[in-house]
Short mmCIF file of C-alpha atoms and ligand atoms in Angstrom, two decimals:
data_model
loop_
_atom_site.label_atom_id
_atom_site.label_comp_id
_atom_site.label_asym_id
_atom_site.label_seq_id
_atom_site.Cartn_x
_atom_site.Cartn_y
_atom_site.Cartn_z
CA MET A 1 220.93 239.24 -63.54
CA ILE A 2 217.81 241.19 -64.17
CA ILE A 3 216.92 244.01 -62.26
CA ALA A 4 213.65 245.62 -62.52
CA ILE A 5 213.39 249.34 -61.49
CA ASP A 6 209.78 250.72 -61.27
CA GLY A 7 207.88 253.69 -60.12
CA PRO A 8 205.51 256.59 -60.71
CA ALA A 9 206.86 259.91 -63.29
CA ALA A 10 209.81 261.49 -62.13
CA SER A 11 210.99 259.72 -59.12
CA GLY A 12 214.14 259.29 -60.58
CA LYS A 13 213.78 255.54 -61.38
CA GLY A 14 215.27 256.18 -65.10
CA THR A 15 218.41 258.29 -64.01
CA ILE A 16 218.94 254.84 -61.31
CA ALA A 17 218.33 252.65 -63.74
CA ARG A 18 220.59 254.07 -66.42
CA ARG A 19 223.34 254.18 -63.30
CA LEU A 20 222.93 251.09 -62.25
CA ALA A 21 223.17 249.59 -65.75
CA LYS A 22 226.24 251.41 -66.75
CA HIS A 23 227.85 250.25 -63.20
CA TYR A 24 227.31 246.48 -63.84
CA GLY A 25 227.78 246.45 -67.56
CA PHE A 26 224.17 245.54 -68.03
CA SER A 27 222.00 246.43 -71.00
CA HIS A 28 218.95 249.28 -70.15
CA LEU A 29 215.79 249.46 -71.38
CA ASP A 30 213.59 252.53 -70.71
CA THR A 31 210.00 251.10 -71.13
CA GLY A 32 208.10 253.67 -70.89
CA LEU A 33 209.76 255.27 -74.71
CA LEU A 34 208.00 252.20 -75.75
CA TYR A 35 204.40 253.57 -74.69
CA ARG A 36 205.60 256.92 -75.52
CA ALA A 37 206.13 255.76 -79.14
CA VAL A 38 203.01 254.34 -79.60
CA ALA A 39 201.29 257.59 -78.60
CA LYS A 40 203.71 259.86 -80.83
CA ALA A 41 202.83 257.46 -83.68
CA VAL A 42 199.22 257.93 -83.23
CA LEU A 43 199.43 261.96 -82.26
CA ASP A 44 201.85 262.49 -85.49
CA ALA A 45 199.43 260.66 -87.99
CA GLY A 46 196.61 262.69 -86.73
CA ASP A 47 194.45 259.80 -85.28
CA LYS A 48 192.94 259.82 -81.88
CA LEU A 49 194.01 258.17 -78.80
CA ASP A 50 190.59 256.73 -77.92
CA ASP A 51 190.71 254.77 -81.54
CA ARG A 52 191.61 251.28 -80.14
CA ALA A 53 192.25 249.55 -83.33
CA ARG A 54 194.40 252.33 -84.51
CA VAL A 55 196.45 252.48 -81.17
CA ILE A 56 196.84 248.92 -81.19
CA GLU A 57 198.04 248.84 -84.90
CA ALA A 58 200.63 251.68 -83.76
CA ALA A 59 201.73 249.50 -80.95
CA LEU A 60 202.18 246.17 -83.04
CA ALA A 61 204.46 248.41 -85.12
CA VAL A 62 206.72 249.80 -82.85
CA ASP A 63 210.42 249.83 -83.83
CA PRO A 64 212.80 250.59 -80.51
CA THR A 65 215.83 250.69 -83.04
CA GLN A 66 214.57 254.01 -84.26
CA PHE A 67 213.46 255.83 -81.04
CA ASP A 68 214.32 259.63 -80.80
CA GLU A 69 214.30 259.97 -76.92
CA ALA A 70 214.30 263.64 -77.35
CA GLN A 71 210.91 263.99 -79.02
CA LEU A 72 209.77 261.13 -77.03
CA LYS A 73 210.14 262.73 -73.60
CA THR A 74 207.86 265.90 -73.98
CA HIS A 75 205.18 266.34 -71.40
CA ALA A 76 202.29 265.92 -74.00
CA VAL A 77 203.66 262.82 -75.40
CA GLY A 78 203.95 261.57 -71.69
CA GLU A 79 200.59 262.28 -70.93
CA ALA A 80 199.12 260.61 -74.47
CA ALA A 81 201.41 257.53 -73.24
CA SER A 82 199.49 257.03 -70.20
CA ILE A 83 196.24 256.66 -71.73
CA VAL A 84 197.43 254.12 -74.74
CA ALA A 85 199.36 252.43 -71.69
CA ALA A 86 195.79 251.55 -70.45
CA ILE A 87 194.80 249.42 -73.17
CA PRO A 88 195.49 245.73 -72.68
CA ASP A 89 196.26 244.63 -76.27
CA VAL A 90 198.72 247.76 -76.54
CA ARG A 91 200.61 246.29 -73.58
CA ALA A 92 200.36 242.48 -74.94
CA ALA A 93 201.94 243.57 -78.00
CA LEU A 94 204.82 245.33 -76.31
CA PHE A 95 205.27 242.26 -73.90
CA ASN A 96 207.61 239.83 -75.99
CA PHE A 97 209.94 242.97 -76.76
CA GLN A 98 210.21 243.30 -73.13
CA GLN A 99 210.60 240.04 -72.10
CA GLU A 100 213.44 239.17 -74.53
CA PHE A 101 215.23 242.40 -73.87
CA ALA A 102 215.41 240.94 -70.29
CA ALA A 103 217.03 237.44 -71.29
CA ALA A 104 219.87 239.34 -72.14
CA GLU A 105 223.15 237.49 -71.44
CA ARG A 106 225.40 239.83 -69.82
CA GLY A 107 222.50 241.24 -67.49
CA ALA A 108 219.58 243.83 -68.08
CA VAL A 109 217.99 246.72 -66.09
CA LEU A 110 214.42 247.48 -67.49
CA ASP A 111 212.52 250.56 -65.86
CA GLY A 112 208.92 250.90 -65.82
CA ARG A 113 205.80 250.55 -64.05
CA ASP A 114 205.04 246.87 -64.37
CA ILE A 115 208.54 245.21 -64.53
CA GLY A 116 208.77 243.86 -61.38
CA THR A 117 205.18 242.47 -61.31
CA VAL A 118 204.04 241.66 -65.08
CA ILE A 119 207.13 241.52 -67.22
CA CYS A 120 210.05 240.03 -65.09
CA PRO A 121 208.07 238.83 -61.83
CA HIS A 122 210.63 236.76 -61.30
CA ALA A 123 213.58 239.27 -61.29
CA ASP A 124 216.67 238.96 -59.52
CA VAL A 125 216.57 242.84 -58.11
CA LYS A 126 213.26 244.71 -57.89
CA ILE A 127 213.48 248.20 -56.64
CA PHE A 128 210.31 250.38 -56.38
CA VAL A 129 211.58 253.93 -56.41
CA THR A 130 209.21 257.08 -55.11
CA ALA A 131 209.31 260.22 -53.96
CA SER A 132 206.43 262.78 -52.70
CA PRO A 133 204.63 264.28 -55.44
CA GLU A 134 205.84 268.10 -54.82
CA GLU A 135 209.34 266.42 -55.07
CA ARG A 136 208.95 264.95 -58.30
CA ALA A 137 206.90 268.19 -59.93
CA ARG A 138 209.66 270.27 -58.94
CA ARG A 139 212.01 267.59 -60.52
CA ARG A 140 210.43 267.34 -63.76
CA THR A 141 209.73 271.11 -64.15
CA ILE A 142 213.47 271.85 -64.10
CA GLU A 143 214.27 268.62 -66.52
CA LEU A 144 211.40 270.19 -68.85
CA ARG A 145 213.05 273.45 -69.19
CA ALA A 146 216.37 272.22 -69.59
CA LEU A 147 214.61 270.44 -72.48
CA GLY A 148 213.51 274.15 -73.52
CA GLN A 149 209.83 273.47 -72.90
CA ASP A 150 207.52 275.70 -71.42
CA ALA A 151 206.61 274.54 -67.65
CA ARG A 152 204.68 276.10 -64.69
CA GLU A 153 205.58 273.96 -61.43
CA ALA A 154 201.87 273.98 -60.21
CA ASP A 155 200.51 272.70 -64.10
CA VAL A 156 203.38 269.90 -63.54
CA LEU A 157 202.13 268.72 -59.79
CA ALA A 158 198.66 268.53 -61.23
CA ASP A 159 200.04 266.57 -64.52
CA ILE A 160 201.78 264.38 -62.45
CA LEU A 161 198.70 263.29 -59.88
CA ARG A 162 196.08 262.63 -62.72
CA ARG A 163 198.87 260.68 -64.46
CA ASP A 164 199.61 258.87 -61.21
CA GLU A 165 195.73 258.23 -60.24
CA ARG A 166 195.40 256.86 -64.25
CA ASP A 167 198.62 254.52 -63.72
CA ARG A 168 197.04 253.30 -60.54
CA SER A 169 193.80 252.64 -61.04
CA ARG A 170 193.83 251.05 -64.71
CA ALA A 171 192.59 247.51 -64.62
CA VAL A 172 195.97 246.01 -66.26
CA ALA A 173 199.24 246.21 -64.80
CA PRO A 174 198.41 248.76 -62.66
CA LEU A 175 201.46 250.91 -61.01
CA HIS A 176 202.10 249.38 -57.73
CA PRO A 177 205.06 247.67 -55.61
CA ALA A 178 205.40 244.04 -56.46
CA ALA A 179 205.03 242.22 -52.98
CA ASP A 180 209.12 241.58 -53.07
CA ALA A 181 210.02 245.07 -54.03
CA HIS A 182 212.54 247.32 -52.08
CA VAL A 183 211.07 250.60 -51.54
CA LEU A 184 213.37 253.31 -52.48
CA ASP A 185 211.98 256.90 -51.22
CA THR A 186 214.31 259.34 -52.97
CA THR A 187 212.45 262.72 -51.87
CA LYS A 188 215.24 263.62 -49.38
CA LEU A 189 218.17 262.22 -51.48
CA ASP A 190 219.85 263.52 -54.41
CA ILE A 191 221.26 261.68 -57.57
CA GLU A 192 224.41 260.47 -55.92
CA GLY A 193 222.56 259.01 -52.72
CA ALA A 194 219.65 257.29 -54.58
CA VAL A 195 222.14 255.55 -56.81
CA ALA A 196 224.28 254.47 -53.98
CA ALA A 197 221.03 253.20 -52.07
CA ALA A 198 220.22 251.34 -55.39
CA ILE A 199 223.42 249.81 -55.56
CA ALA A 200 223.81 248.96 -51.96
CA GLN A 201 220.16 246.97 -52.59
CA VAL A 202 221.61 245.19 -55.42
CA GLU A 203 224.95 244.14 -53.48
CA ARG A 204 222.46 243.13 -50.75
CA VAL A 205 220.77 240.33 -52.96
CA ARG A 206 224.30 239.48 -54.87
CA THR A 207 226.01 238.80 -51.53
CA ARG A 208 222.52 236.65 -50.22
O1 LIG B 301 209.21 259.67 -67.16
P1 LIG B 301 207.73 259.23 -67.03
O2 LIG B 301 207.78 258.59 -65.57
O3 LIG B 301 207.06 260.75 -66.53
O4 LIG B 301 206.82 258.42 -67.76
P2 LIG B 301 207.40 257.18 -68.66
O5 LIG B 301 208.33 256.15 -67.84
O6 LIG B 301 207.97 257.30 -69.65
O7 LIG B 301 206.09 256.65 -68.71
C1 LIG B 301 205.01 257.23 -69.56
C2 LIG B 301 203.56 256.53 -69.35
O8 LIG B 301 203.61 255.29 -70.14
C3 LIG B 301 203.48 256.10 -67.84
O9 LIG B 301 202.85 257.36 -67.27
C4 LIG B 301 202.78 254.90 -67.92
O10 LIG B 301 201.43 255.07 -68.16
C5 LIG B 301 203.27 254.54 -69.34
N1 LIG B 301 203.93 253.10 -68.82
C6 LIG B 301 203.40 251.98 -68.56
O11 LIG B 301 202.60 251.63 -68.48
N2 LIG B 301 204.13 250.79 -68.27
C7 LIG B 301 205.64 250.94 -68.47
N3 LIG B 301 206.26 249.82 -68.17
C8 LIG B 301 206.12 252.23 -68.77
C9 LIG B 301 205.35 253.24 -68.79
#
């Protein structure tokens, strides 16, 4: 079984995906880490994010077995990730790895922006997780502060709105719910409530 979880920044999709994978004993891939790793490699080398050849080279060299999540989960790397993610050849370079991961025999949960639309259009379950920008900014601010990073909620909200716009308006694999996705608005749900709603959706599909 393949479960595709998509949605904008800080909507809760990562937590839901992780918890679904644990619940069903499936493998989990946070595809945002792939784009973050590409961006970080470019920044660490002192290269520019608009140097397309260099960014594509970094995408081809990405090694998901070597990810250091704490270093990839910073605010600056997230912003840079959404810039490199708009380059079609970067997405193409990361495509096979994601599809192969999805084919895992015991089942897979992938979360990102284009899982239900591009990577796994035939996924058994598609959930598009969303929440109001204000609630997402509140959650992301708490997350960043817990990681010891400086964060002002108003700045985080402005960044989230800018990133949403960039992710939704790019020409390749723009962020939008697949036609057959179940939309899960988590604005008024806590983590337990959101996870329970996602499990209920998977169960609806499994017993169909
Ligand atoms: O956790 P958050 O939602 O802030 O970020 P993420 O899921 O790690 O994704 C970072 C950026 O990578 C996003 O803003 C997207 O531009 C890009 N991304 C993408 O284009 N496609 C994916 N499947 C996953 C992430």
